[in-house]
Each structure stands twice: as structure tokens, then as C-alpha cells.
XYZ file of C-alpha atoms in Angstrom:
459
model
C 71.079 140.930 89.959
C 70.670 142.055 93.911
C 69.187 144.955 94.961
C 67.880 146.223 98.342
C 65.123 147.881 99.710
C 64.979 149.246 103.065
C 61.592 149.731 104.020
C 59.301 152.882 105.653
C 57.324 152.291 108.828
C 53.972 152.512 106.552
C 55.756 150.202 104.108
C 56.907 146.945 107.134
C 53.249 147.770 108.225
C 51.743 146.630 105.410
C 53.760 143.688 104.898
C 53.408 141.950 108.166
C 49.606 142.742 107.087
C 50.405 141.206 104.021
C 51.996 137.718 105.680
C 49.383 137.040 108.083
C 46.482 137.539 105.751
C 47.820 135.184 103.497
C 49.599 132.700 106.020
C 46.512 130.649 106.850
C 45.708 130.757 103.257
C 48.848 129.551 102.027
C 48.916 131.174 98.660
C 51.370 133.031 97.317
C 51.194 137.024 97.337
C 52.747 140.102 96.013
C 53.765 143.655 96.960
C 54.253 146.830 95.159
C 56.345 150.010 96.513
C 57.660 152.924 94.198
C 61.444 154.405 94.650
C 63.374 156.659 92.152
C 63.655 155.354 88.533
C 67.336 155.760 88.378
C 67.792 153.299 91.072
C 65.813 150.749 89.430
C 66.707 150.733 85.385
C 66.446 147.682 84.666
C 65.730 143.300 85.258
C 64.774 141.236 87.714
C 66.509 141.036 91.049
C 66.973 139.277 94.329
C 65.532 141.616 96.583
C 66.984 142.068 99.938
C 64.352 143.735 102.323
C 65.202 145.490 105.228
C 62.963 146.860 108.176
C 64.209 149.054 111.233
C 64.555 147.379 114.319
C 63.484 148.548 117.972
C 66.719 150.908 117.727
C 66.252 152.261 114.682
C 68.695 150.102 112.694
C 67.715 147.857 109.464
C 67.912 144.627 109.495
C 67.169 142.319 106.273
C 63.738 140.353 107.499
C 62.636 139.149 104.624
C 63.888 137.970 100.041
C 62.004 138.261 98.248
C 61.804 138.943 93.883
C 61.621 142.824 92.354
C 60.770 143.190 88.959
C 60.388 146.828 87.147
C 56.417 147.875 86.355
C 55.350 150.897 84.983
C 56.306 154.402 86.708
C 54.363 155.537 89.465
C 55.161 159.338 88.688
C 57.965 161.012 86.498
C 60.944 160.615 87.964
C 59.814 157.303 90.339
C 59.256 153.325 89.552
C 57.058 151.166 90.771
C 58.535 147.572 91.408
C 56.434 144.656 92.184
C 57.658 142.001 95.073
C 56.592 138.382 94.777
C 58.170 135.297 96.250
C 58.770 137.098 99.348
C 60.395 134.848 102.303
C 60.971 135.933 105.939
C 64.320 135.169 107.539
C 63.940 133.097 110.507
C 66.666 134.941 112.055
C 67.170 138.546 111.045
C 70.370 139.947 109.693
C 71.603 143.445 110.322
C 72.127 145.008 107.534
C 75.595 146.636 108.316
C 77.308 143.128 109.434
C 76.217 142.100 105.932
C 77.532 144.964 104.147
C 80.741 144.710 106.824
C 82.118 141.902 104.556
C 82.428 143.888 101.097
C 85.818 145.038 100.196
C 86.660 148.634 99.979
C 86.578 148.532 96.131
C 82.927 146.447 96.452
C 82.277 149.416 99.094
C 82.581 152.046 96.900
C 79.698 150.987 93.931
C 77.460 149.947 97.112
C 74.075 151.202 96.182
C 72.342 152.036 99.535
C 69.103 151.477 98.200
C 68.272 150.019 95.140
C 69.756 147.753 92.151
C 73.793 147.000 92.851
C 76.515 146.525 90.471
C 77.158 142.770 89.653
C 80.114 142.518 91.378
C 78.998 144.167 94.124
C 75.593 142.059 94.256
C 77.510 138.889 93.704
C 79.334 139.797 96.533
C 76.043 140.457 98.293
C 74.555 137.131 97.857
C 77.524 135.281 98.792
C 77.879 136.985 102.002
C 74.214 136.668 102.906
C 74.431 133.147 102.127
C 77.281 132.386 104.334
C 75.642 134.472 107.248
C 72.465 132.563 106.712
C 73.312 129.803 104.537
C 69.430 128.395 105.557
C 68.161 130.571 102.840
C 69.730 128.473 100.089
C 66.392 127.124 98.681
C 64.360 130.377 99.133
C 67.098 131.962 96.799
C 67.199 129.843 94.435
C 63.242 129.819 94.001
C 63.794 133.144 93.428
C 66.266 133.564 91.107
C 64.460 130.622 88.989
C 61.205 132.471 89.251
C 59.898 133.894 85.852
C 56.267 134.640 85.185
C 53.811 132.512 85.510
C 51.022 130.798 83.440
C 47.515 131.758 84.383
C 44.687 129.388 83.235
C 41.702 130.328 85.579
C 39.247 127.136 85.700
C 40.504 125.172 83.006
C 40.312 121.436 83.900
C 42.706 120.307 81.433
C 45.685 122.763 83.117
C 44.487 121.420 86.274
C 45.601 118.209 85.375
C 48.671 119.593 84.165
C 49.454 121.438 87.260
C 48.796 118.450 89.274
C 51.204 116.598 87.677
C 53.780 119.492 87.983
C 53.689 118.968 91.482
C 53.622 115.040 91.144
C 57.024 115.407 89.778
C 58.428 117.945 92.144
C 57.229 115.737 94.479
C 59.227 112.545 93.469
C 62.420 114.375 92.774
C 62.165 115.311 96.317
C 61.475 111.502 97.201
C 64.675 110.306 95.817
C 66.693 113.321 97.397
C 67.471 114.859 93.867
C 68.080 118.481 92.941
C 66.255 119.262 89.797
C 66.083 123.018 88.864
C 65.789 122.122 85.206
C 62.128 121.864 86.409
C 61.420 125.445 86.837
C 62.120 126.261 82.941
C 59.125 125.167 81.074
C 56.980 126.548 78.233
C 53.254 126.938 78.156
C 51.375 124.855 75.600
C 50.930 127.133 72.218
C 47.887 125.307 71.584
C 44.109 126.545 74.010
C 43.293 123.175 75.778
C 39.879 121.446 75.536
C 38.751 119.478 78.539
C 37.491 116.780 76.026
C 40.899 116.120 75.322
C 44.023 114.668 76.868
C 45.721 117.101 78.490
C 49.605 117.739 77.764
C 52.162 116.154 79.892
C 53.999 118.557 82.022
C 57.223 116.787 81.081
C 56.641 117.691 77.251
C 56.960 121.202 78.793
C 60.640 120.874 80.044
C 63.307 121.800 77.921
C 65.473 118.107 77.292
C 62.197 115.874 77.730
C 61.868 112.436 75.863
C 58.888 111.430 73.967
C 58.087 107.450 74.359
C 58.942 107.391 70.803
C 62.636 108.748 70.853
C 65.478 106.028 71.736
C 66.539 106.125 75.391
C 69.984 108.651 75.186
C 72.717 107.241 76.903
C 73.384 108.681 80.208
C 75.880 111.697 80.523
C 78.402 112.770 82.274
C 78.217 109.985 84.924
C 82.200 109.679 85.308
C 83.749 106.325 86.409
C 80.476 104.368 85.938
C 81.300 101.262 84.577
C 79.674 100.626 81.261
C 77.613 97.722 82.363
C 75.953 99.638 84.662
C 75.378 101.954 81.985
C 73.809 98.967 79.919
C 71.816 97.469 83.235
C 70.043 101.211 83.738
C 69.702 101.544 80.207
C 67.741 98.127 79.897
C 65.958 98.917 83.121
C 64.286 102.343 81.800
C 63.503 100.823 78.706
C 61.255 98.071 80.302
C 59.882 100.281 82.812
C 58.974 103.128 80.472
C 57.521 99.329 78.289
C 54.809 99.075 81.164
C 53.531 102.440 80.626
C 53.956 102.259 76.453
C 51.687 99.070 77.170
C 48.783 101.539 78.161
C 49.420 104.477 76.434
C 51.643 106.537 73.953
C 50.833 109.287 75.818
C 54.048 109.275 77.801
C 57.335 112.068 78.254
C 59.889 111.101 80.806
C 63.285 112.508 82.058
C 66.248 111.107 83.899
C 67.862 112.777 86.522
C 71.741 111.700 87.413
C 73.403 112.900 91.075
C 75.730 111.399 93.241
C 75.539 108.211 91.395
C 71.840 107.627 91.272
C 69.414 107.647 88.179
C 66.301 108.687 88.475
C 63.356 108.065 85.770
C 60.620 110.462 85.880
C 57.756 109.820 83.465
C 54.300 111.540 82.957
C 51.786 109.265 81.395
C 48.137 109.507 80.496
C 45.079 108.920 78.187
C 42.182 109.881 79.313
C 40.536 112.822 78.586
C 40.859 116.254 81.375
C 36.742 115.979 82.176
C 37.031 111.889 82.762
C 39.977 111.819 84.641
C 39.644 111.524 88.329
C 42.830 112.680 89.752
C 46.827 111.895 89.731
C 48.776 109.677 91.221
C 52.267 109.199 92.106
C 53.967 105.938 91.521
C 57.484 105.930 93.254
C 60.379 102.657 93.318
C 63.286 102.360 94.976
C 65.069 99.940 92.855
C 67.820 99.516 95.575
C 66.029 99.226 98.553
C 62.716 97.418 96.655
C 60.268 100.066 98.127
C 57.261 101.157 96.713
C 55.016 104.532 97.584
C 52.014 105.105 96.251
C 50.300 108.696 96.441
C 46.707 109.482 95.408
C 45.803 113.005 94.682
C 42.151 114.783 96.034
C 40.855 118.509 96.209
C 40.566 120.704 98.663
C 37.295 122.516 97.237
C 37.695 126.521 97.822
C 33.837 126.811 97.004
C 32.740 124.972 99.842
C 35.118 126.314 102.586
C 38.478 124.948 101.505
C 37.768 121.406 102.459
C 37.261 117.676 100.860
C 34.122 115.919 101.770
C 34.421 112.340 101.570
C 30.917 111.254 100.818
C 31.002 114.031 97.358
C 33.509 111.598 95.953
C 32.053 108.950 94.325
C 35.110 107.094 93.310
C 36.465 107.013 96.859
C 35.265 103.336 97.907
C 36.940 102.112 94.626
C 39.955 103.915 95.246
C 40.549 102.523 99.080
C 39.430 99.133 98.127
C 42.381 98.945 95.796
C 44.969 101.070 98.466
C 43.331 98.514 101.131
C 44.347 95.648 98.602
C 47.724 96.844 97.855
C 48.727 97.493 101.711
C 47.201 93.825 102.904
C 49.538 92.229 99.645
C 52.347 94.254 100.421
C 52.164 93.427 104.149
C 51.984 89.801 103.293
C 55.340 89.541 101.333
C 57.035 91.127 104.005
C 59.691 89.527 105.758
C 61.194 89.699 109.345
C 65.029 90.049 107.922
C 62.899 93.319 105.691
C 64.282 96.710 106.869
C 61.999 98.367 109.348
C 59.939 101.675 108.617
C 57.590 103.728 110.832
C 55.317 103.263 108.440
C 55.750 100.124 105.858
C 52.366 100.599 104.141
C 52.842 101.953 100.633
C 49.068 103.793 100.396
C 49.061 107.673 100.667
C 46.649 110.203 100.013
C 47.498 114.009 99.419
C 45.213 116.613 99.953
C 46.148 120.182 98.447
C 43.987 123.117 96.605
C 43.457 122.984 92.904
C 46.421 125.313 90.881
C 45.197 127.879 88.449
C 48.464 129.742 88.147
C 51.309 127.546 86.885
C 54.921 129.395 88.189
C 58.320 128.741 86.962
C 59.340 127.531 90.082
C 60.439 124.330 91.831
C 58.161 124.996 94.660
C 55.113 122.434 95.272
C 51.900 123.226 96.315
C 50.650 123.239 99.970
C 49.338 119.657 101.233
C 48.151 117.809 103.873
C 49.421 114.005 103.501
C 47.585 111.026 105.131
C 48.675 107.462 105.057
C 45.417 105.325 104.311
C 44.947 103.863 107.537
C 45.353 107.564 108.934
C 42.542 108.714 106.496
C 40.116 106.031 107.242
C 40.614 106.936 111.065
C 40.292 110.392 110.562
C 36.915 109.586 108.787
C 35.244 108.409 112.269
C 37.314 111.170 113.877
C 34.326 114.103 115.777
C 36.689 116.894 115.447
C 36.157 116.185 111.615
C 32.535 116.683 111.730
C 30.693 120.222 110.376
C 28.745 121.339 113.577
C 25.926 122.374 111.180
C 25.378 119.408 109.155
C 27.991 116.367 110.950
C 29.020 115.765 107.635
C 33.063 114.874 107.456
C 35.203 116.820 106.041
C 38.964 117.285 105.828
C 40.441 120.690 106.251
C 43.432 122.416 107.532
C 41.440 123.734 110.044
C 40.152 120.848 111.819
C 42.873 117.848 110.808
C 44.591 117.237 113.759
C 47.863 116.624 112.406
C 48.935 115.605 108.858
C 52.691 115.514 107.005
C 53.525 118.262 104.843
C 55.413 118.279 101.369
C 58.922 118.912 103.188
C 58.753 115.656 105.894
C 56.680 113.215 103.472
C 59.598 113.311 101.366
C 62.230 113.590 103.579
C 60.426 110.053 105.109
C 60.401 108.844 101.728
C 64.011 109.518 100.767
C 65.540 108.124 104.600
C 63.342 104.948 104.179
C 61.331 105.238 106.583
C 57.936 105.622 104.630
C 57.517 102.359 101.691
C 57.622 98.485 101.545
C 60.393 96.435 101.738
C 61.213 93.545 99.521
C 58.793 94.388 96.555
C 58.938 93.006 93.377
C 58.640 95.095 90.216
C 55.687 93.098 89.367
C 53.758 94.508 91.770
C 54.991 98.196 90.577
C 53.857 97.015 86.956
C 50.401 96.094 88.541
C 49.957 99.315 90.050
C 50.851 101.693 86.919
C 48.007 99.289 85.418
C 45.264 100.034 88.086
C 46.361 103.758 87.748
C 44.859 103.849 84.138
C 42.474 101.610 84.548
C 40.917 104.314 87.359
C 40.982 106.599 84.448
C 44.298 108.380 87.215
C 46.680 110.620 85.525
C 50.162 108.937 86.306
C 53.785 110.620 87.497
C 55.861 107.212 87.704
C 59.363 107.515 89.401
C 61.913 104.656 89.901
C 65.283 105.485 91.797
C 68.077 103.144 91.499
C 72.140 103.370 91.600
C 73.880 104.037 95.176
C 72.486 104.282 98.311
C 75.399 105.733 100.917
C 74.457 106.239 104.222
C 72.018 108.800 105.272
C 75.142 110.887 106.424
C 76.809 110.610 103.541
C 73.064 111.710 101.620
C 73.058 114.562 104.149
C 76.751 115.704 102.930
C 76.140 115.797 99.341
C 73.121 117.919 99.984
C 75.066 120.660 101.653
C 77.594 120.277 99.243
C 80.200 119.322 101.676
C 80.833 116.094 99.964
């Protein structure tokens, strides 16, 4: 459902309040306003919010997601905002509502929940006029509530390897809303136990146990193809059996590429020291490995260095794997800007899980970039020089959006590795006690304008 808001002076006050208070943080926040009840009986809607310009005309500025609360007085509602996302370039409201058709026209509701029609009709058009808002509506419209678990280490985890599969679905350039539809766990968790896998959340998950489904819907693939991924998953999802039956994975088909997901641990949520992302290109024979660390809100919102004690064990084996991975390379290899395969993500701890496919905030280093940034000044507290990495003194970092759009293009991996090495590394990960998202990508690989087609859904 659409429905539209256009907002008082008091009301756009408090918003642009609302952004910049939060901006820095970069958390998400809501807003409540109250209107007539008969506008608003019933659901959740895409909101479309509209503020008066300098001549006293609205224009939609910002989406955002209304959902009913209680009434505010008798005959009013009060409707809570979340997921709210400015418009980079504002819309006026009456070239939006220009394109309706008369009979659209007449069930236009100018404030407040539309008809379907008439707010299908609404969407479209405001996607055409601004078709950059794609993604922010369809966070929106996949947004349910979400699951709040305060300080509990064992959702941490969990949360953490949320975003580790976000992450490598975004990697390999894959569109994967099923990821927003998940189920709590009915069960409390214990930290003395091993956490559940966020994949065991998702609606059409595998357990390590169940036979590997044959793929569907995958048209004019020939069946030996079929048979090739087939045996491919099952030896890769072997490696991690090897360690653990702690595993749930997920294949994801587009454009003629597979792509395994798997969530793996088993260690308990108060021994284990972090997650890590294992991604493979099969095609192109390029690994990317991602380490997870804190940002720690209690001590200003930053990661000290010298607090973690695993740290000198964790670059000696990202050292290790970059020198190996730099020795099988080959001059004939294709080039990146940055063929090392070690990277380190720094982000905030989750304790709200949403129903959502967006990832949480993070500053991404490549190892040699983190060790620099270690004798870096500007990194130094003025009070007691210890270092310490924050997003208000890094100098520059990538965030989620260009990490993996470097990742997907090929310009962030190796070239020419072997899956033995891959094997090796899922090893080390639970061996350093690491809760593991694995990823392998293989099928096509069309030319980045092709890739760039399909996303638009031009092609």
C-alpha cells in the first residue's frame, strides 16, 4: 500500500533535526506524527513524504515506512515512520500526481492511505521519475519488525553473520530479497552455546544433512552443468562438514550464475572471536577474505588495537595468506587494484535484527591499509596516544556499497587460486575459534556491461 504525508513546518523541522542527529551516528531512527483515523485504517505502507518548498509548494523529500499505532485522540492516529530515505533530488508533488489517469485521479487521497490502484499507480510513476530509489523501496516494502536482543552475545554472532551474507550476495552481484524474511529462534539463547545459523532462519534453507536439491528453474542449462555445480557444492559444503555439522547453506541462481552461501560454526557465542567471510570466484579463481572486529560504543565508538588479544594471530595468518597468494601469481593473471585477498571490516555490534536486506555501517581496510593506519598520528587519542580506529579520525576507508562493487568487477581478490587454498582457509577459520559465512560464485561471467544491464533490468 502507498500513502502520503505532506508535512507541517513544525513537522519538516523536526525531521531534518531528526537526520542530522542520527547521520554521524549511522543508526537507524524513527518518527511519529498523528493525522485523522479515517485516513489511516489500516497496514503498512510506503510512505511518500512531502515538505513545502521556498514557494510554498510540496515536494516529496524523503520514503520512508508508516505503520498504524495506537490513537493519539478520538477521532486521530498516530503512525510511526521508520526506514525513512531522503531523495537526492526532490520531486514535486503535482508532476508526480500529473501522470495518474482521470479515473486514478478521482480515488486520489490527498493525504493519507490510497486505493491500490491508485497507489500502484503511485509507485510506478515515482519510480520512473526517480528510478534511483529502486533499492530504498524495496527495503521498505520488505521491512517487517524487527528482533530486539539487547546484549546477548549469542544474537551478536547471529547478526554478524546476517550481514556476512548480505555482504557476499552483494560480492557476486546477486539480488537476494528472500533474505529479508526470516524467523527469530523460538528457543532463549545461552552464550555457552553455539549460536543458531542465520541461514536456519530463512525460509528454503538446507541443513548439511538434507541431499543437495537440484537446481530450479535454470532454463537451457545443459544438464552437465547441472551435474558439474551439483558435484561442486557437494565437495565444497564436504570441507566445512569436515569441521562441523553445524552448517545451513542456500543457493542463489541469476543470470546464469550459482551462488553457494553457507553459515558454519561450532564454537560456543562467549569463545568465539568474531566472523569471517570466505568468498570464491570459481570462474575467475579469486579469493577474498574478510575478518570481522567491533567498533566498541562504550569506549567512544572506536576499536583499539592493543584490547585485542587475538590480533597478532589473526594478521600473522592474513600476512601468510597475502605473501602465498602473491607468490602463485602470474604475469598472464588478470590485474586488480588491489590483488591481496586479506580484509578487515570494522562496523558496531547489532542488537536489533530487521527484516531487511540492508547491512550494517562499516569501515573496510585491506590488511596492508590497517597495518599502516596503525603507525598513522591522526589515529592516536590526544589524551592517552593510544591507537584507535574510528570514523572520526580514519582518513579514508571503503564502505559496504564500493567493497562489493570492487569485489563483484574484479578488481579486489587473487587471481589464479586453487581451491586448495580456499579449503585451507575455511580450516584456519575454525581453528581461530571464527564464525564462518563461506560463498563460492561460479557459472557465467559476461562483461561488466552486460552485469550492469541485467542489474537495471534492461537485459
Amino acid at each position: 500500500m502507498v500513502a502520503i504525508i505532506k508535512c507541517r513546518d513544525y513537522e519538516d523541522e523536526y525531521l531534518q533535526f531528526l537526520e542530522k542527529l542520527h547521520q554521524s551516528r549511522r543508526h537507524e531512527w524513527e518518527w511519529s506524527f498523528s493525522r485523522r483515523r479515517d485516513l489511516w485504517s489500516k497496514g503498512r505502507h510506503l510512505l511518500l513524504i512531502a515538505s513545502m518548498d521556498t514557494y510554498g509548494r510540496f515536494e516529496i523529500t524523503r520514503v520512508g515506512k508508516a505503520v498504524r499505532r495506537r490513537g493519539a485522540k478520538d477521532q486521530e492516529q498516530q503512525v510511526r515512520v521508520t526506514h525513512v530515505r531522503p531523495l537526492r533530488r526532490p520531486l514535486p508533488l503535482d508532476e508526480l500526481l500529473a501522470g495518474l489517469t482521470a479515473a486514478q485521479r478521482r480515488h486520489l487521497v490527498e493525504e493519507g492511505q490510497q486505493t491500490k490502484g491508485t497507489g500502484e499507480a503511485i509507485r510506478a510513476l515515482l519510480l520512473e521519475l526517480r528510478p534511483e530509489l529502486r533499492e530504498a523501496v524495496k527495503l521498505i516494502e520488505g521491512a517487517i519488525d524487527s528482533w530486539d536482543f539487547g546484549t546477548s552475545r549469542a544474537a551478536q554472532e547471529v547478526a554478524l553473520q546476517r550481514d556476512a551474507t548480505l555482504g557476499v550476495t552483494r560480492m557476486a552481484g546477486i539480488q537476494a530479497p528472500q533474505l529479508a524474511e526470516w524467523d527469530p529462534p523460538a528457543e532463549e539463547l545461552y552464550d555457552d552455546t553455539v549460536p543458531p545459523l542465520f541461514l536456519d532462519m530463512v525460509d528454503g534453507s538446507h541443513r548439511l544433512q538434507e541431499p543437495t536439491p537440484r537446481p530450479a528453474a535454470l532454463g537451457d542449462r545443459p544438464a552437465l552443468e547441472d551435474h558439474l555445480v551439483t558435484h561442486d557444492t557437494r565437495a565444497m559444503l564436504g570441507w566445512l562438514s569436515e569441521e562441523t555439522n553445524h552448517v545451513a547453506w542456500r543457493e542463489f541462481h541469476e543470470h546464469g550464475r550459482t551462488l553457494l552461501v553457507a553459515n558454519a560454526n561450532r564454537t560456543a557465542a562467549e569463545r568465539l572471536l568474531g566472523c569471517d567471510i570466505i568468498f570464491y570466484n570459481v570462474s575467475r579463481h579469486s579469493l577474498v577474505l574478510v575478518q570481522y572486529k567491533k567498533l566498541d560504543a562504550e569506549r567512544g565508538g572506536f576499536y583499539y588495537p592493543k584490547g585485542d588479544r587475538n590480533l597478532a594471530k589473526e594478521l600473522v595468518r592474513m600476512r601468510s595468506l597475502d605473501r602465498y597468494a602473491e607468490m602463485q601469481a602470474w604475469p598472464g593473471d588478470e590485474q586488480r587494484l588491489d590483488p591481496s585477498p586479506s580484509w578487515i571490516k570494522l562496523c558496531h555490534p547489532r542488537s536489533v535484527l530487521p527484516h531487511t536486506t540492508e547491512m550494517i555501517h562499516g569501515m573496510y581496510f585491506s590488511r596492508r591499509q590497517f597495518e599502516s593506519l596503525r603507525d598513522d598520528a591522526r589515529l592516536k587519542s590526544e589524551k592517552t596516544g593510544a591507537v584507535r580506529f574510528g570514523y572520526k579520525n580514519v582518513p579514508g576507508y571503503l564502505d559496504n556499497t564500493l567493497f562489493a562493487r570492487l569485489v563483484e568487477t574484479g578488481q579486489i581478490g587473487t587471481a589464479g587460486t586453487s581451491t586448495d587454498l580456499v579449503r585451507q582457509q575455511v580450516i584456519r577459520s575454525f581453528r581461530g575459534q571464527r564464525n564462518l559465512v563461506f560463498a563460492a560464485l561460479s557459472g557465467e561471467e559476461p562483461p561488466q556491461a552486460k552485469r550492469n544491464a541485467q542489474r537495471r533490468g534492461t537485459q
